[in-house]
Amino acid sequence: MSEQPEILFTRDEIRETVARIAREIDADYRDTRPLLVGILQGSFVFLADLIRQLEIPVEVDFVRLSSYGSGMKSSRKVKTIQGLEKQIEGRDILVVEDIVDTGLTLWRFMHDLRKRNPASVRLCALIDKTARREADVAINYTGFRIDDEFVVGYGIDCNEQFRNLPDICHVKEIPE
Ligand code: 5GP
């Protein structure tokens, strides 16, 4: 029997936080039409809510990077499993991620993006786990800061469980 996740951030807190981030993005990208790049799969619920709170026009694309595999520890190797379809040269790119933990996944990806001559690259992360940071990744828009705890829900899974929970919850043990 799996451990029941406990609520860390309620759906109301999430809604307020997403709205606050959207206002920040609206202000910073007033005269542009940024390309929002969602990192699959964990960011899709966040991205879906975020774009509906934005007032500026945006475009959306997705990438899938390998990171955790099926465990709780971050893997060192970062592979692009599904790449961008849109051209990014000269574009303002806003990467949208669920969680920045060690930062290793994003560091490599942002580094590769910058080599493709975008006008700008910024990062928006729903959750920042600063305690475990290993790579120097600058987060421009942050939802929540948490300690070293393992979270699920609001699109974020653990072995394909709990993705559908409407709140952000934490689990102590990885479920079977
Ligand atoms: P990093 O390379 O920053 O260590 O790993 C980032 C990725 O690891 C996140 O996009 C997410 O997929 C996964 N991850 C990091 N922390 C957690 C967590 O607390 N819960 C879950 N489910 N995934 C996490």
CSV table of N, CA and C in Angstrom, one decimal, residues 86-164:
chain,number,residue,atom,x,y,z
A,86,LYS,N,10.0,24.4,-33.1
A,86,LYS,CA,10.0,25.7,-33.6
A,86,LYS,C,11.5,26.2,-33.7
A,87,GLN,N,11.7,27.2,-34.6
A,87,GLN,CA,13.0,27.9,-34.7
A,87,GLN,C,13.2,28.8,-33.5
A,88,ILE,N,14.4,28.8,-33.0
A,88,ILE,CA,14.5,29.7,-31.8
A,88,ILE,C,15.5,30.9,-32.1
A,89,GLU,N,16.1,30.9,-33.2
A,89,GLU,CA,17.0,32.0,-33.5
A,89,GLU,C,16.3,33.3,-33.5
A,90,GLY,N,16.8,34.3,-32.7
A,90,GLY,CA,16.2,35.6,-32.7
A,90,GLY,C,15.0,35.7,-31.8
A,91,ARG,N,14.5,34.6,-31.2
A,91,ARG,CA,13.3,34.6,-30.4
A,91,ARG,C,13.6,34.8,-28.9
A,92,ASP,N,12.6,35.3,-28.2
A,92,ASP,CA,12.7,35.4,-26.7
A,92,ASP,C,12.2,34.1,-26.2
A,93,ILE,N,13.0,33.3,-25.5
A,93,ILE,CA,12.7,32.0,-25.1
A,93,ILE,C,12.5,32.0,-23.6
A,94,LEU,N,11.3,31.5,-23.1
A,94,LEU,CA,11.1,31.3,-21.7
A,94,LEU,C,10.9,29.8,-21.4
A,95,VAL,N,11.9,29.3,-20.8
A,95,VAL,CA,11.8,27.8,-20.4
A,95,VAL,C,10.9,27.7,-19.2
A,96,VAL,N,10.0,26.7,-19.3
A,96,VAL,CA,9.1,26.5,-18.1
A,96,VAL,C,9.3,25.1,-17.6
A,97,GLU,N,9.7,25.0,-16.3
A,97,GLU,CA,10.1,23.8,-15.7
A,97,GLU,C,9.3,23.5,-14.5
A,98,ASP,N,9.1,22.3,-14.1
A,98,ASP,CA,8.3,22.0,-12.9
A,98,ASP,C,9.2,22.2,-11.6
A,99,ILE,N,10.4,21.6,-11.6
A,99,ILE,CA,11.2,21.6,-10.4
A,99,ILE,C,12.7,21.8,-10.8
A,100,VAL,N,13.4,22.7,-10.2
A,100,VAL,CA,14.8,22.8,-10.4
A,100,VAL,C,15.4,22.2,-9.1
A,101,ASP,N,16.1,21.1,-9.2
A,101,ASP,CA,16.6,20.4,-8.0
A,101,ASP,C,18.2,20.6,-8.0
A,102,THR,N,18.9,19.7,-8.5
A,102,THR,CA,20.4,19.9,-8.6
A,102,THR,C,20.7,21.0,-9.7
A,103,GLY,N,19.7,21.1,-10.7
A,103,GLY,CA,19.9,22.1,-11.7
A,103,GLY,C,20.7,21.5,-12.9
A,104,LEU,N,21.1,20.3,-12.8
A,104,LEU,CA,22.0,19.7,-13.8
A,104,LEU,C,21.2,19.5,-15.2
A,105,THR,N,20.0,19.1,-15.1
A,105,THR,CA,19.2,18.9,-16.3
A,105,THR,C,19.1,20.3,-17.0
A,106,LEU,N,18.7,21.3,-16.3
A,106,LEU,CA,18.4,22.6,-17.0
A,106,LEU,C,19.7,23.3,-17.4
A,107,TRP,N,20.8,23.1,-16.7
A,107,TRP,CA,22.0,23.8,-17.0
A,107,TRP,C,22.4,23.3,-18.4
A,108,ARG,N,22.4,22.1,-18.6
A,108,ARG,CA,22.8,21.6,-20.0
A,108,ARG,C,21.9,22.0,-21.1
A,109,PHE,N,20.6,22.0,-20.8
A,109,PHE,CA,19.6,22.4,-21.8
A,109,PHE,C,19.7,23.9,-22.1
A,110,MET,N,19.8,24.7,-21.1
A,110,MET,CA,19.9,26.2,-21.3
A,110,MET,C,21.2,26.5,-22.1
A,111,HIS,N,22.2,25.8,-21.7
A,111,HIS,CA,23.5,26.0,-22.4
A,111,HIS,C,23.4,25.7,-23.9
A,112,ASP,N,22.8,24.6,-24.2
A,112,ASP,CA,22.6,24.2,-25.6
A,112,ASP,C,21.6,25.2,-26.3
A,113,LEU,N,20.6,25.7,-25.6
A,113,LEU,CA,19.7,26.7,-26.2
A,113,LEU,C,20.4,27.9,-26.6
A,114,ARG,N,21.3,28.4,-25.7
A,114,ARG,CA,22.0,29.7,-25.9
A,114,ARG,C,22.9,29.6,-27.2
A,115,LYS,N,23.4,28.4,-27.5
A,115,LYS,CA,24.2,28.3,-28.7
A,115,LYS,C,23.5,28.4,-30.0
A,116,ARG,N,22.1,28.4,-29.9
A,116,ARG,CA,21.3,28.5,-31.1
A,116,ARG,C,20.8,29.9,-31.4
A,117,ASN,N,21.5,30.9,-30.8
A,117,ASN,CA,21.3,32.3,-31.0
A,117,ASN,C,19.9,32.8,-30.8
A,118,PRO,N,19.2,32.5,-29.7
A,118,PRO,CA,18.0,33.2,-29.4
A,118,PRO,C,18.2,34.6,-29.0
A,119,ALA,N,17.2,35.5,-29.1
A,119,ALA,CA,17.4,36.9,-28.6
A,119,ALA,C,17.6,36.9,-27.1
A,120,SER,N,16.9,36.0,-26.4
A,120,SER,CA,17.1,35.9,-24.9
A,120,SER,C,16.6,34.6,-24.4
A,121,VAL,N,17.1,34.2,-23.3
A,121,VAL,CA,16.6,32.9,-22.7
A,121,VAL,C,16.4,33.2,-21.2
A,122,ARG,N,15.2,32.9,-20.7
A,122,ARG,CA,15.0,33.0,-19.3
A,122,ARG,C,14.3,31.7,-18.8
A,123,LEU,N,14.3,31.6,-17.5
A,123,LEU,CA,13.8,30.3,-16.9
A,123,LEU,C,12.7,30.6,-15.9
A,124,CYS,N,11.6,29.9,-16.0
A,124,CYS,CA,10.5,30.0,-15.0
A,124,CYS,C,10.3,28.6,-14.4
A,125,ALA,N,10.4,28.5,-13.1
A,125,ALA,CA,10.3,27.2,-12.4
A,125,ALA,C,9.2,27.3,-11.3
A,126,LEU,N,8.4,26.3,-11.3
A,126,LEU,CA,7.3,26.3,-10.3
A,126,LEU,C,7.9,26.1,-8.9
A,127,ILE,N,8.9,25.2,-8.9
A,127,ILE,CA,9.5,24.8,-7.6
A,127,ILE,C,11.0,24.9,-7.6
A,128,ASP,N,11.6,25.6,-6.7
A,128,ASP,CA,13.0,25.7,-6.6
A,128,ASP,C,13.5,25.0,-5.3
A,129,LYS,N,14.3,24.0,-5.5
A,129,LYS,CA,14.8,23.2,-4.4
A,129,LYS,C,16.3,23.6,-4.2
A,130,THR,N,16.6,24.7,-3.6
A,130,THR,CA,17.9,25.3,-3.6
A,130,THR,C,18.9,24.4,-2.8
A,131,ALA,N,18.4,23.7,-1.8
A,131,ALA,CA,19.3,22.9,-1.0
A,131,ALA,C,20.2,21.9,-1.7
A,132,ARG,N,19.7,21.4,-2.8
A,132,ARG,CA,20.5,20.4,-3.5
A,132,ARG,C,21.1,20.9,-4.8
A,133,ARG,N,21.2,22.2,-5.0
A,133,ARG,CA,21.7,22.8,-6.2
A,133,ARG,C,23.2,22.4,-6.5
A,134,GLU,N,23.5,22.0,-7.6
A,134,GLU,CA,24.9,21.7,-8.0
A,134,GLU,C,25.3,22.5,-9.2
A,135,ALA,N,24.4,22.8,-10.1
A,135,ALA,CA,24.8,23.6,-11.3
A,135,ALA,C,24.2,25.1,-11.1
A,136,ASP,N,25.0,26.0,-11.6
A,136,ASP,CA,24.6,27.4,-11.4
A,136,ASP,C,23.5,27.8,-12.5
A,137,VAL,N,22.3,27.6,-12.1
A,137,VAL,CA,21.2,27.9,-12.9
A,137,VAL,C,20.4,29.1,-12.4
A,138,ALA,N,20.3,30.1,-13.1
A,138,ALA,CA,19.5,31.3,-12.7
A,138,ALA,C,18.1,31.2,-13.0
A,139,ILE,N,17.2,31.3,-12.0
A,139,ILE,CA,15.8,31.2,-12.2
A,139,ILE,C,15.2,32.6,-12.2
A,140,ASN,N,14.6,33.0,-13.3
A,140,ASN,CA,14.0,34.4,-13.4
A,140,ASN,C,12.7,34.5,-12.7
A,141,TYR,N,11.9,33.4,-12.8
A,141,TYR,CA,10.5,33.5,-12.2
A,141,TYR,C,10.3,32.2,-11.4
A,142,THR,N,10.1,32.4,-10.1
A,142,THR,CA,10.0,31.2,-9.2
A,142,THR,C,8.7,31.2,-8.5
A,143,GLY,N,8.1,30.0,-8.5
A,143,GLY,CA,6.8,29.8,-7.8
A,143,GLY,C,7.0,29.6,-6.3
A,144,PHE,N,7.5,28.4,-5.9
A,144,PHE,CA,7.7,28.1,-4.5
A,144,PHE,C,9.2,27.7,-4.3
A,145,ARG,N,9.7,28.0,-3.1
A,145,ARG,CA,11.0,27.5,-2.7
A,145,ARG,C,10.8,26.5,-1.6
A,146,ILE,N,11.4,25.3,-1.8
A,146,ILE,CA,11.2,24.2,-0.7
A,146,ILE,C,12.5,23.7,-0.4
A,147,ASP,N,12.6,22.9,0.8
A,147,ASP,CA,13.8,22.3,1.2
A,147,ASP,C,13.9,20.9,0.4
A,148,ASP,N,14.7,20.1,0.9
A,148,ASP,CA,15.0,18.8,0.2
A,148,ASP,C,13.9,17.8,0.5
A,149,GLU,N,12.7,18.0,-0.1
A,149,GLU,CA,11.7,17.1,0.1
A,149,GLU,C,11.1,16.7,-1.3
A,150,PHE,N,10.6,15.5,-1.4
A,150,PHE,CA,10.1,15.0,-2.7
A,150,PHE,C,8.6,15.3,-2.9
A,151,VAL,N,8.3,16.0,-3.9
A,151,VAL,CA,7.0,16.4,-4.1
A,151,VAL,C,6.3,15.7,-5.4
A,152,VAL,N,5.0,15.7,-5.3
A,152,VAL,CA,4.2,15.1,-6.4
A,152,VAL,C,2.9,16.0,-6.5
A,153,GLY,N,2.2,15.7,-7.6
A,153,GLY,CA,0.9,16.4,-7.8
A,153,GLY,C,1.0,17.6,-8.7
A,154,TYR,N,-0.1,18.1,-9.2
A,154,TYR,CA,-0.2,19.2,-10.1
A,154,TYR,C,0.7,18.9,-11.3
A,155,GLY,N,0.6,17.8,-11.9
A,155,GLY,CA,1.3,17.4,-13.1
A,155,GLY,C,2.6,16.7,-12.8
A,156,ILE,N,3.1,16.7,-11.6
A,156,ILE,CA,4.4,16.1,-11.2
A,156,ILE,C,4.1,14.7,-10.7
A,157,ASP,N,4.8,13.7,-11.3
A,157,ASP,CA,4.5,12.3,-10.9
A,157,ASP,C,5.7,11.7,-10.1
A,158,CYS,N,5.4,10.5,-9.6
A,158,CYS,CA,6.4,9.7,-9.1
A,158,CYS,C,6.1,8.3,-9.6
A,159,ASN,N,6.9,7.8,-10.5
A,159,ASN,CA,6.6,6.5,-11.2
A,159,ASN,C,5.2,6.5,-11.7
A,160,GLU,N,4.8,7.6,-12.4
A,160,GLU,CA,3.5,7.7,-13.0
A,160,GLU,C,2.3,7.7,-12.0
A,161,GLN,N,2.6,7.9,-10.7
A,161,GLN,CA,1.5,8.1,-9.8
A,161,GLN,C,1.4,9.5,-9.3
A,162,PHE,N,0.3,9.9,-8.9
A,162,PHE,CA,0.0,11.2,-8.3
A,162,PHE,C,0.0,12.5,-9.2
A,163,ARG,N,0.2,12.3,-10.5
A,163,ARG,CA,0.3,13.4,-11.4
A,163,ARG,C,-1.0,14.2,-11.4
A,164,ASN,N,-2.1,13.5,-11.2
A,164,ASN,CA,-3.4,14.1,-11.2
A,164,ASN,C,-3.9,14.8,-10.0
